[in-house]
PDB file of C-alpha atoms and ligand atoms in Angstrom:
ATOM      1  CA  MET A   1       9.479 -14.465   2.706  1.00  0.00           C
ATOM      2  CA  TRP A   2      11.111 -13.373   5.952  1.00  0.00           C
ATOM      3  CA  ARG A   3      14.079 -15.714   5.523  1.00  0.00           C
ATOM      4  CA  ARG A   4      14.551 -14.698   1.945  1.00  0.00           C
ATOM      5  CA  ALA A   5      14.601 -11.087   3.098  1.00  0.00           C
ATOM      6  CA  GLU A   6      17.068 -11.865   5.839  1.00  0.00           C
ATOM      7  CA  ARG A   7      19.566 -13.460   3.483  1.00  0.00           C
ATOM      8  CA  ALA A   8      19.011 -10.755   0.908  1.00  0.00           C
ATOM      9  CA  ASN A   9      20.180  -8.200   3.433  1.00  0.00           C
ATOM     10  CA  GLU A  10      23.408  -9.639   4.686  1.00  0.00           C
ATOM     11  CA  GLY A  11      26.557  -7.894   3.501  1.00  0.00           C
ATOM     12  CA  ARG A  12      24.970  -6.141   0.509  1.00  0.00           C
ATOM     13  CA  PRO A  13      24.854  -2.454  -0.401  1.00  0.00           C
ATOM     14  CA  VAL A  14      22.073  -0.885   1.628  1.00  0.00           C
ATOM     15  CA  GLY A  15      20.167   0.499  -1.374  1.00  0.00           C
ATOM     16  CA  GLU A  16      20.148  -2.851  -3.119  1.00  0.00           C
ATOM     17  CA  ALA A  17      19.031  -4.754  -0.008  1.00  0.00           C
ATOM     18  CA  LEU A  18      16.269  -2.262   0.819  1.00  0.00           C
ATOM     19  CA  ALA A  19      15.038  -2.232  -2.784  1.00  0.00           C
ATOM     20  CA  GLU A  20      14.629  -5.989  -2.622  1.00  0.00           C
ATOM     21  CA  LEU A  21      12.862  -5.747   0.732  1.00  0.00           C
ATOM     22  CA  ALA A  22      10.591  -3.028  -0.666  1.00  0.00           C
ATOM     23  CA  ALA A  23       9.627  -5.327  -3.530  1.00  0.00           C
ATOM     24  CA  LEU A  24       8.849  -8.146  -1.076  1.00  0.00           C
ATOM     25  CA  ALA A  25       6.833  -5.769   1.107  1.00  0.00           C
ATOM     26  CA  ALA A  26       4.919  -4.472  -1.912  1.00  0.00           C
ATOM     27  CA  GLY A  27       3.954  -8.055  -2.739  1.00  0.00           C
ATOM     28  CA  ALA A  28       2.714  -8.588   0.823  1.00  0.00           C
ATOM     29  CA  GLU A  29       0.730  -5.335   0.681  1.00  0.00           C
ATOM     30  CA  ALA A  30      -0.882  -6.393  -2.589  1.00  0.00           C
ATOM     31  CA  GLU A  31      -1.896  -9.713  -1.001  1.00  0.00           C
ATOM     32  CA  ALA A  32      -3.357  -7.848   1.995  1.00  0.00           C
ATOM     33  CA  ARG A  33      -5.343  -5.543  -0.306  1.00  0.00           C
ATOM     34  CA  ASP A  34      -6.692  -8.583  -2.183  1.00  0.00           C
ATOM     35  CA  LEU A  35      -7.976  -9.874   1.150  1.00  0.00           C
ATOM     36  CA  GLY A  36      -9.749  -6.568   1.731  1.00  0.00           C
ATOM     37  CA  LEU A  37      -7.254  -5.451   4.407  1.00  0.00           C
ATOM     38  CA  ARG A  38      -5.821  -1.978   4.848  1.00  0.00           C
ATOM     39  CA  VAL A  39      -2.155  -1.511   5.722  1.00  0.00           C
ATOM     40  CA  GLU A  40      -1.798   0.895   8.654  1.00  0.00           C
ATOM     41  CA  GLY A  41       1.825   0.433   9.632  1.00  0.00           C
ATOM     42  CA  ARG A  42       5.147  -0.657   8.246  1.00  0.00           C
ATOM     43  CA  VAL A  43       8.011  -1.790  10.449  1.00  0.00           C
ATOM     44  CA  LEU A  44      11.508  -2.771   9.383  1.00  0.00           C
ATOM     45  CA  ALA A  45      13.042  -5.240  11.861  1.00  0.00           C
ATOM     46  CA  VAL A  46      16.769  -4.528  11.881  1.00  0.00           C
ATOM     47  CA  PRO A  47      19.583  -6.519  13.491  1.00  0.00           C
ATOM     48  CA  GLY A  48      21.184  -3.316  14.694  1.00  0.00           C
ATOM     49  CA  ALA A  49      21.027  -0.268  16.930  1.00  0.00           C
ATOM     50  CA  VAL A  50      17.942   1.909  16.429  1.00  0.00           C
ATOM     51  CA  PRO A  51      17.862   5.108  18.537  1.00  0.00           C
ATOM     52  CA  ASN A  52      14.915   5.915  20.826  1.00  0.00           C
ATOM     53  CA  GLU A  53      13.727   8.849  18.735  1.00  0.00           C
ATOM     54  CA  THR A  54      14.687   7.061  15.565  1.00  0.00           C
ATOM     55  CA  GLY A  55      13.345   9.438  12.938  1.00  0.00           C
ATOM     56  CA  GLY A  56      13.846   6.537  10.536  1.00  0.00           C
ATOM     57  CA  ARG A  57      17.521   6.185  11.368  1.00  0.00           C
ATOM     58  CA  VAL A  58      19.523   3.032  12.067  1.00  0.00           C
ATOM     59  CA  GLU A  59      22.644   3.999  14.004  1.00  0.00           C
ATOM     60  CA  ARG A  60      24.632   0.912  13.112  1.00  0.00           C
ATOM     61  CA  ALA A  61      24.140  -2.715  12.116  1.00  0.00           C
ATOM     62  CA  PRO A  62      27.666  -4.188  11.972  1.00  0.00           C
ATOM     63  CA  ASN A  63      26.567  -7.470  10.385  1.00  0.00           C
ATOM     64  CA  LEU A  64      24.920  -5.616   7.514  1.00  0.00           C
ATOM     65  CA  GLY A  65      27.715  -3.052   7.232  1.00  0.00           C
ATOM     66  CA  TRP A  66      25.237  -0.232   8.000  1.00  0.00           C
ATOM     67  CA  HIS A  67      26.380   2.929   9.771  1.00  0.00           C
ATOM     68  CA  GLY A  68      24.097   5.951  10.180  1.00  0.00           C
ATOM     69  CA  ILE A  69      21.514   4.826   7.655  1.00  0.00           C
ATOM     70  CA  ASP A  70      18.309   6.789   7.079  1.00  0.00           C
ATOM     71  CA  VAL A  71      15.880   4.215   5.743  1.00  0.00           C
ATOM     72  CA  ALA A  72      13.937   6.832   3.741  1.00  0.00           C
ATOM     73  CA  ASP A  73      17.107   7.738   1.791  1.00  0.00           C
ATOM     74  CA  HIS A  74      17.295   4.223   0.370  1.00  0.00           C
ATOM     75  CA  TRP A  75      13.665   3.094   0.208  1.00  0.00           C
ATOM     76  CA  PRO A  76      12.395   3.295  -3.369  1.00  0.00           C
ATOM     77  CA  ASP A  77       8.782   4.296  -2.637  1.00  0.00           C
ATOM     78  CA  PRO A  78       8.362   7.381  -0.394  1.00  0.00           C
ATOM     79  CA  ASP A  79       4.760   6.351   0.377  1.00  0.00           C
ATOM     80  CA  THR A  80       5.695   3.028   1.960  1.00  0.00           C
ATOM     81  CA  VAL A  81       8.819   3.820   4.006  1.00  0.00           C
ATOM     82  CA  PRO A  82       8.873   1.541   7.084  1.00  0.00           C
ATOM     83  CA  GLU A  83       9.874   2.572  10.571  1.00  0.00           C
ATOM     84  CA  PRO A  84      13.008   0.750  11.750  1.00  0.00           C
ATOM     85  CA  GLU A  85      13.045  -1.093  15.057  1.00  0.00           C
ATOM     86  CA  ASN A  86      15.546  -3.450  16.573  1.00  0.00           C
ATOM     87  CA  GLU A  87      14.484  -7.008  15.733  1.00  0.00           C
ATOM     88  CA  ALA A  88      15.480  -8.364  19.150  1.00  0.00           C
ATOM     89  CA  ASN A  89      13.149  -5.821  20.787  1.00  0.00           C
ATOM     90  CA  LEU A  90      10.304  -6.940  18.535  1.00  0.00           C
ATOM     91  CA  GLY A  91      11.013 -10.606  19.280  1.00  0.00           C
ATOM     92  CA  ALA A  92      10.998  -9.993  23.025  1.00  0.00           C
ATOM     93  CA  LEU A  93       7.740  -8.015  22.891  1.00  0.00           C
ATOM     94  CA  ALA A  94       6.089 -10.728  20.816  1.00  0.00           C
ATOM     95  CA  GLU A  95       7.168 -13.315  23.373  1.00  0.00           C
ATOM     96  CA  TYR A  96       5.771 -11.205  26.215  1.00  0.00           C
ATOM     97  CA  TRP A  97       2.470 -10.647  24.428  1.00  0.00           C
ATOM     98  CA  ASN A  98       1.999 -14.203  23.119  1.00  0.00           C
ATOM     99  CA  ALA A  99       3.620 -16.737  25.457  1.00  0.00           C
ATOM    100  CA  GLU A 100       1.003 -18.309  27.698  1.00  0.00           C
ATOM    101  CA  GLN A 101       2.969 -17.812  30.890  1.00  0.00           C
ATOM    102  CA  ALA A 102       5.322 -15.032  29.970  1.00  0.00           C
ATOM    103  CA  GLU A 103       7.755 -13.837  32.587  1.00  0.00           C
ATOM    104  CA  LYS A 104       7.381 -10.187  33.631  1.00  0.00           C
ATOM    105  CA  THR A 105      11.117  -9.557  33.809  1.00  0.00           C
ATOM    106  CA  PHE A 106      13.267 -11.466  31.346  1.00  0.00           C
ATOM    107  CA  VAL A 107      16.127 -11.362  28.885  1.00  0.00           C
ATOM    108  CA  HIS A 108      15.268 -12.552  25.386  1.00  0.00           C
ATOM    109  CA  VAL A 109      18.323 -13.559  23.392  1.00  0.00           C
ATOM    110  CA  SER A 110      18.185 -14.620  19.776  1.00  0.00           C
ATOM    111  CA  ALA A 111      20.513 -15.361  16.888  1.00  0.00           C
ATOM    112  CA  GLU A 112      19.884 -14.257  13.333  1.00  0.00           C
ATOM    113  CA  ALA A 113      22.528 -12.324  11.418  1.00  0.00           C
ATOM    114  CA  GLY A 114      24.217 -11.643  14.744  1.00  0.00           C
ATOM    115  CA  ILE A 115      23.063 -12.031  18.329  1.00  0.00           C
ATOM    116  CA  GLY A 116      20.274  -9.795  19.529  1.00  0.00           C
ATOM    117  CA  ALA A 117      19.006  -9.440  23.027  1.00  0.00           C
ATOM    118  CA  ALA A 118      16.284  -7.410  24.659  1.00  0.00           C
ATOM    119  CA  LEU A 119      15.294  -6.768  28.236  1.00  0.00           C
ATOM    120  CA  VAL A 120      11.692  -6.738  29.376  1.00  0.00           C
ATOM    121  CA  ILE A 121      11.478  -5.347  32.906  1.00  0.00           C
ATOM    122  CA  ASP A 122       8.170  -5.417  34.774  1.00  0.00           C
ATOM    123  CA  GLY A 123       6.342  -5.948  31.501  1.00  0.00           C
ATOM    124  CA  GLN A 124       8.003  -3.009  29.734  1.00  0.00           C
ATOM    125  CA  LEU A 125      10.690  -3.106  27.081  1.00  0.00           C
ATOM    126  CA  PHE A 126      13.818  -1.501  28.540  1.00  0.00           C
ATOM    127  CA  ARG A 127      15.365   0.509  25.729  1.00  0.00           C
ATOM    128  CA  GLY A 128      18.143   2.300  27.597  1.00  0.00           C
ATOM    129  CA  ALA A 129      18.910   6.027  27.627  1.00  0.00           C
ATOM    130  CA  ARG A 130      19.546   6.156  23.864  1.00  0.00           C
ATOM    131  CA  GLY A 131      17.744   3.005  22.758  1.00  0.00           C
ATOM    132  CA  PHE A 132      20.749   0.728  22.562  1.00  0.00           C
ATOM    133  CA  ALA A 133      20.172  -1.573  25.559  1.00  0.00           C
ATOM    134  CA  GLY A 134      20.569  -5.308  25.089  1.00  0.00           C
ATOM    135  CA  GLU A 135      23.737  -5.533  22.981  1.00  0.00           C
ATOM    136  CA  LEU A 136      24.540  -8.875  24.588  1.00  0.00           C
ATOM    137  CA  GLY A 137      26.212 -10.113  21.398  1.00  0.00           C
ATOM    138  CA  HIS A 138      29.084  -7.699  21.977  1.00  0.00           C
ATOM    139  CA  ILE A 139      29.736  -8.558  25.593  1.00  0.00           C
ATOM    140  CA  PRO A 140      33.274  -9.963  25.771  1.00  0.00           C
ATOM    141  CA  VAL A 141      33.493 -13.631  26.684  1.00  0.00           C
ATOM    142  CA  HIS A 142      37.186 -13.975  25.711  1.00  0.00           C
ATOM    143  CA  PRO A 143      38.813 -10.522  26.056  1.00  0.00           C
ATOM    144  CA  ASP A 144      41.762 -11.427  23.824  1.00  0.00           C
ATOM    145  CA  GLY A 145      39.724 -13.523  21.435  1.00  0.00           C
ATOM    146  CA  VAL A 146      38.613 -13.290  17.828  1.00  0.00           C
ATOM    147  CA  ARG A 147      38.130  -9.841  16.218  1.00  0.00           C
ATOM    148  CA  CYS A 148      34.422  -8.982  15.851  1.00  0.00           C
ATOM    149  CA  ALA A 149      32.558  -6.993  13.181  1.00  0.00           C
ATOM    150  CA  CYS A 150      32.065  -4.264  15.826  1.00  0.00           C
ATOM    151  CA  GLY A 151      35.835  -3.734  16.040  1.00  0.00           C
ATOM    152  CA  ALA A 152      36.329  -5.233  19.513  1.00  0.00           C
ATOM    153  CA  ARG A 153      37.697  -8.670  20.379  1.00  0.00           C
ATOM    154  CA  GLY A 154      36.182 -11.796  21.874  1.00  0.00           C
ATOM    155  CA  CYS A 155      32.521 -10.765  21.656  1.00  0.00           C
ATOM    156  CA  LEU A 156      29.873 -13.380  22.420  1.00  0.00           C
ATOM    157  CA  GLU A 157      28.780 -13.232  18.779  1.00  0.00           C
ATOM    158  CA  GLN A 158      32.136 -14.677  17.711  1.00  0.00           C
ATOM    159  CA  TYR A 159      31.442 -17.819  19.746  1.00  0.00           C
ATOM    160  CA  ALA A 160      27.664 -18.223  19.746  1.00  0.00           C
ATOM    161  CA  GLY A 161      26.565 -16.382  16.589  1.00  0.00           C
ATOM    162  CA  GLN A 162      25.226 -18.342  13.646  1.00  0.00           C
ATOM    163  CA  ALA A 163      28.339 -17.820  11.506  1.00  0.00           C
ATOM    164  CA  ALA A 164      30.637 -18.908  14.348  1.00  0.00           C
ATOM    165  CA  VAL A 165      28.630 -22.060  15.057  1.00  0.00           C
ATOM    166  CA  LEU A 166      28.534 -23.003  11.367  1.00  0.00           C
ATOM    167  CA  ARG A 167      32.297 -22.437  11.091  1.00  0.00           C
ATOM    168  CA  GLU A 168      33.026 -24.519  14.181  1.00  0.00           C
ATOM    169  CA  ALA A 169      30.733 -27.290  12.909  1.00  0.00           C
ATOM    170  CA  GLY A 170      32.604 -27.363   9.587  1.00  0.00           C
ATOM    171  CA  LEU A 171      29.496 -26.082   7.788  1.00  0.00           C
ATOM    172  CA  ALA A 172      30.606 -22.527   6.952  1.00  0.00           C
ATOM    173  CA  ARG A 173      30.044 -23.080   3.236  1.00  0.00           C
ATOM    174  CA  HIS A 174      26.310 -23.484   3.946  1.00  0.00           C
ATOM    175  CA  ARG A 175      25.998 -20.040   5.542  1.00  0.00           C
ATOM    176  CA  ARG A 176      24.315 -18.427   2.570  1.00  0.00           C
ATOM    177  CA  GLN A 177      22.555 -21.477   1.188  1.00  0.00           C
ATOM    178  CA  GLY A 178      19.233 -23.037   2.127  1.00  0.00           C
ATOM    179  CA  ASP A 179      18.373 -22.790   5.786  1.00  0.00           C
ATOM    180  CA  PRO A 180      21.588 -23.082   7.830  1.00  0.00           C
ATOM    181  CA  VAL A 181      19.678 -23.322  11.127  1.00  0.00           C
ATOM    182  CA  ALA A 182      17.660 -26.307   9.932  1.00  0.00           C
ATOM    183  CA  LEU A 183      20.914 -27.849   8.713  1.00  0.00           C
ATOM    184  CA  LEU A 184      22.512 -27.431  12.155  1.00  0.00           C
ATOM    185  CA  ALA A 185      19.460 -29.024  13.805  1.00  0.00           C
ATOM    186  CA  GLU A 186      19.532 -31.890  11.326  1.00  0.00           C
ATOM    187  CA  ARG A 187      23.259 -32.547  11.840  1.00  0.00           C
ATOM    188  CA  ALA A 188      22.975 -32.286  15.616  1.00  0.00           C
ATOM    189  CA  GLY A 189      19.968 -34.623  15.587  1.00  0.00           C
ATOM    190  CA  ALA A 190      22.013 -37.138  13.601  1.00  0.00           C
ATOM    191  CA  GLY A 191      24.807 -36.991  16.178  1.00  0.00           C
ATOM    192  CA  HIS A 192      27.333 -35.168  13.931  1.00  0.00           C
ATOM    193  CA  ALA A 193      30.173 -34.711  16.429  1.00  0.00           C
ATOM    194  CA  PRO A 194      31.600 -31.347  15.189  1.00  0.00           C
ATOM    195  CA  THR A 195      28.080 -29.820  15.248  1.00  0.00           C
ATOM    196  CA  LEU A 196      27.463 -31.079  18.774  1.00  0.00           C
ATOM    197  CA  VAL A 197      30.811 -29.662  19.915  1.00  0.00           C
ATOM    198  CA  ALA A 198      30.054 -26.326  18.210  1.00  0.00           C
ATOM    199  CA  LEU A 199      26.641 -26.049  19.874  1.00  0.00           C
ATOM    200  CA  ASP A 200      28.092 -27.005  23.247  1.00  0.00           C
ATOM    201  CA  ARG A 201      30.734 -24.305  22.897  1.00  0.00           C
ATOM    202  CA  ALA A 202      28.109 -21.769  21.824  1.00  0.00           C
ATOM    203  CA  GLY A 203      25.969 -22.709  24.827  1.00  0.00           C
ATOM    204  CA  ARG A 204      28.913 -22.240  27.193  1.00  0.00           C
ATOM    205  CA  ALA A 205      29.611 -18.777  25.805  1.00  0.00           C
ATOM    206  CA  LEU A 206      25.930 -17.853  25.962  1.00  0.00           C
ATOM    207  CA  GLY A 207      25.694 -19.104  29.537  1.00  0.00           C
ATOM    208  CA  LEU A 208      28.712 -17.017  30.496  1.00  0.00           C
ATOM    209  CA  ALA A 209      27.146 -13.833  29.115  1.00  0.00           C
ATOM    210  CA  LEU A 210      23.677 -14.611  30.457  1.00  0.00           C
ATOM    211  CA  ALA A 211      24.988 -15.313  33.960  1.00  0.00           C
ATOM    212  CA  SER A 212      26.255 -11.720  34.070  1.00  0.00           C
ATOM    213  CA  ALA A 213      22.851 -10.505  32.889  1.00  0.00           C
ATOM    214  CA  VAL A 214      21.123 -12.519  35.615  1.00  0.00           C
ATOM    215  CA  ASP A 215      23.382 -11.098  38.308  1.00  0.00           C
ATOM    216  CA  LEU A 216      22.863  -7.602  36.934  1.00  0.00           C
ATOM    217  CA  ILE A 217      19.082  -7.441  36.579  1.00  0.00           C
ATOM    218  CA  ASP A 218      17.724 -10.447  38.544  1.00  0.00           C
ATOM    219  CA  PRO A 219      15.153 -11.551  35.956  1.00  0.00           C
ATOM    220  CA  ASP A 220      12.558 -14.236  36.600  1.00  0.00           C
ATOM    221  CA  GLY A 221      13.440 -15.884  33.307  1.00  0.00           C
ATOM    222  CA  LEU A 222      15.699 -16.114  30.267  1.00  0.00           C
ATOM    223  CA  VAL A 223      14.330 -16.930  26.825  1.00  0.00           C
ATOM    224  CA  LEU A 224      16.260 -18.401  23.881  1.00  0.00           C
ATOM    225  CA  GLY A 225      14.541 -16.949  20.833  1.00  0.00           C
ATOM    226  CA  GLY A 226      15.010 -16.754  17.077  1.00  0.00           C
ATOM    227  CA  ALA A 227      17.203 -19.506  15.657  1.00  0.00           C
ATOM    228  CA  TYR A 228      18.260 -20.514  19.172  1.00  0.00           C
ATOM    229  CA  ALA A 229      14.746 -21.820  19.842  1.00  0.00           C
ATOM    230  CA  GLU A 230      15.197 -24.433  17.107  1.00  0.00           C
ATOM    231  CA  LEU A 231      18.581 -25.439  18.513  1.00  0.00           C
ATOM    232  CA  ALA A 232      17.493 -25.336  22.153  1.00  0.00           C
ATOM    233  CA  GLU A 233      17.680 -29.099  22.612  1.00  0.00           C
ATOM    234  CA  TRP A 234      21.446 -28.932  22.138  1.00  0.00           C
ATOM    235  CA  LEU A 235      22.092 -25.512  23.679  1.00  0.00           C
ATOM    236  CA  LEU A 236      20.093 -25.744  26.895  1.00  0.00           C
ATOM    237  CA  PRO A 237      22.350 -28.259  28.720  1.00  0.00           C
ATOM    238  CA  SER A 238      25.526 -26.206  28.370  1.00  0.00           C
ATOM    239  CA  VAL A 239      23.835 -22.822  28.949  1.00  0.00           C
ATOM    240  CA  ARG A 240      22.187 -24.227  32.084  1.00  0.00           C
ATOM    241  CA  ALA A 241      25.448 -25.752  33.297  1.00  0.00           C
ATOM    242  CA  GLU A 242      27.202 -22.409  32.938  1.00  0.00           C
ATOM    243  CA  LEU A 243      24.360 -20.567  34.703  1.00  0.00           C
ATOM    244  CA  ALA A 244      24.341 -23.109  37.543  1.00  0.00           C
ATOM    245  CA  GLU A 245      28.046 -22.548  38.020  1.00  0.00           C
ATOM    246  CA  ARG A 246      28.063 -18.770  37.773  1.00  0.00           C
ATOM    247  CA  VAL A 247      24.825 -17.150  38.910  1.00  0.00           C
ATOM    248  CA  THR A 248      25.622 -15.748  42.319  1.00  0.00           C
ATOM    249  CA  VAL A 249      22.187 -15.305  43.823  1.00  0.00           C
ATOM    250  CA  ARG A 250      20.639 -18.749  44.412  1.00  0.00           C
ATOM    251  CA  PRO A 251      18.443 -20.511  43.876  1.00  0.00           C
ATOM    252  CA  TRP A 252      18.492 -20.170  40.083  1.00  0.00           C
ATOM    253  CA  ALA A 253      16.175 -22.824  38.623  1.00  0.00           C
ATOM    254  CA  PRO A 254      17.307 -24.481  35.355  1.00  0.00           C
ATOM    255  CA  GLU A 255      13.732 -24.133  33.999  1.00  0.00           C
ATOM    256  CA  ALA A 256      14.027 -20.351  34.290  1.00  0.00           C
ATOM    257  CA  LEU A 257      15.870 -20.625  30.967  1.00  0.00           C
ATOM    258  CA  ARG A 258      13.476 -21.769  28.257  1.00  0.00           C
ATOM    259  CA  PRO A 259      13.141 -21.726  24.464  1.00  0.00           C
ATOM    260  CA  SER A 260      10.866 -19.100  22.961  1.00  0.00           C
ATOM    261  CA  VAL A 261       7.412 -20.247  21.845  1.00  0.00           C
ATOM    262  CA  LEU A 262       7.711 -18.147  18.660  1.00  0.00           C
ATOM    263  CA  GLY A 263      11.266 -18.771  17.471  1.00  0.00           C
ATOM    264  CA  ARG A 264      12.081 -17.027  14.207  1.00  0.00           C
ATOM    265  CA  ARG A 265       8.505 -15.769  13.790  1.00  0.00           C
ATOM    266  CA  GLY A 266       8.912 -13.499  16.823  1.00  0.00           C
ATOM    267  CA  PRO A 267      10.160 -10.250  15.234  1.00  0.00           C
ATOM    268  CA  VAL A 268       7.560 -10.377  12.420  1.00  0.00           C
ATOM    269  CA  LEU A 269       4.732 -10.920  14.876  1.00  0.00           C
ATOM    270  CA  GLY A 270       6.176  -8.259  17.191  1.00  0.00           C
ATOM    271  CA  ALA A 271       6.286  -5.762  14.323  1.00  0.00           C
ATOM    272  CA  ALA A 272       2.640  -6.393  13.412  1.00  0.00           C
ATOM    273  CA  GLN A 273       1.438  -6.329  17.010  1.00  0.00           C
ATOM    274  CA  THR A 274       3.377  -3.154  17.835  1.00  0.00           C
ATOM    275  CA  THR A 275       1.369  -1.396  15.131  1.00  0.00           C
ATOM    276  CA  VAL A 276      -1.969  -2.914  16.163  1.00  0.00           C
ATOM    277  CA  ARG A 277      -1.379  -2.095  19.840  1.00  0.00           C
ATOM    278  CA  ARG A 278      -0.386   1.484  19.045  1.00  0.00           C
ATOM    279  CA  ILE A 279      -3.683   1.998  17.210  1.00  0.00           C
ATOM    280  CA  MET A 280      -5.681   0.221  19.932  1.00  0.00           C
ATOM    281  CA  ALA A 281      -4.116   2.579  22.490  1.00  0.00           C
ATOM    282  CA  ASP A 282      -4.955   5.633  20.384  1.00  0.00           C
ATOM    283  CA  PRO A 283      -7.649   4.943  17.769  1.00  0.00           C
ATOM    284  CA  THR A 284      -7.407   8.547  16.519  1.00  0.00           C
ATOM    285  CA  LEU A 285      -4.210   7.420  14.737  1.00  0.00           C
ATOM    286  CA  LEU A 286      -6.439   5.529  12.326  1.00  0.00           C
ATOM    287  CA  PRO A 287      -7.453   7.840   9.482  1.00  0.00           C
ATOM    288  CA  ALA A 288     -11.128   7.782   8.556  1.00  0.00           C
ATOM    289  CA  GLU A 289     -11.862   5.813   5.378  1.00  0.00           C
TER     290      GLU A 289
HETATM  291 ZN1  LIG B   1      31.449  -7.295  18.792  1.00  0.00          ZN
END
């Protein structure tokens, strides 16, 4: 359901995309009710900037064409409006809460519609002054490079984002069909040279951006999440090579970069657990039956 929702969203009018998501969510709620469960929270994982005091607002999501969107304005049922949260944040939190030996300070970078990243510092999500920390996808890796959806040039996303990798691998026509990530893994596994070159190039660009992050915040780990986790076998060598070359403070162990244990399930799990943990921390939030 999640992947269907993800594709449904990309590049469509916001009202239409949210109506389809609302229908999917209503189906999930009906299934939960049939199991005797009560829904106590609704979270919309968005590949975009969600302010700290969101009030239901998504500031911008360039890959969806969203700018200053109030979710409630477009959600068909006022009783089930979800609270938006950045999907990279949710993925990182899920990794921290569920990985057996989670790092305390790490950067979690994932690729879905674009590239999302989140910083967990000393076990806390670092949101930034306004909530927009972790926009790694728009760090320039080639200052005069390709124009990005954000308006700037040469952003990481244009070299290591899903669309860029598919284009480079000669698989752009598959972007909106089936599961493009599984297709990339299948082609890479079969030794398809253009796919291997595309993933190597993406890994180099990722390594370049992540090396700056390592020098900036000195994390004890880096996690490749979302779709990257499924492509880790082909990305890790070039990301590690770039890190080995560029991280200033040594030693930097290659194993400090690892694939996420949750992959594309991360944001969904993070959304559910955020709600559960909020209620556990303050049970008075739970209305009496
Ligand atoms: Zn950009």
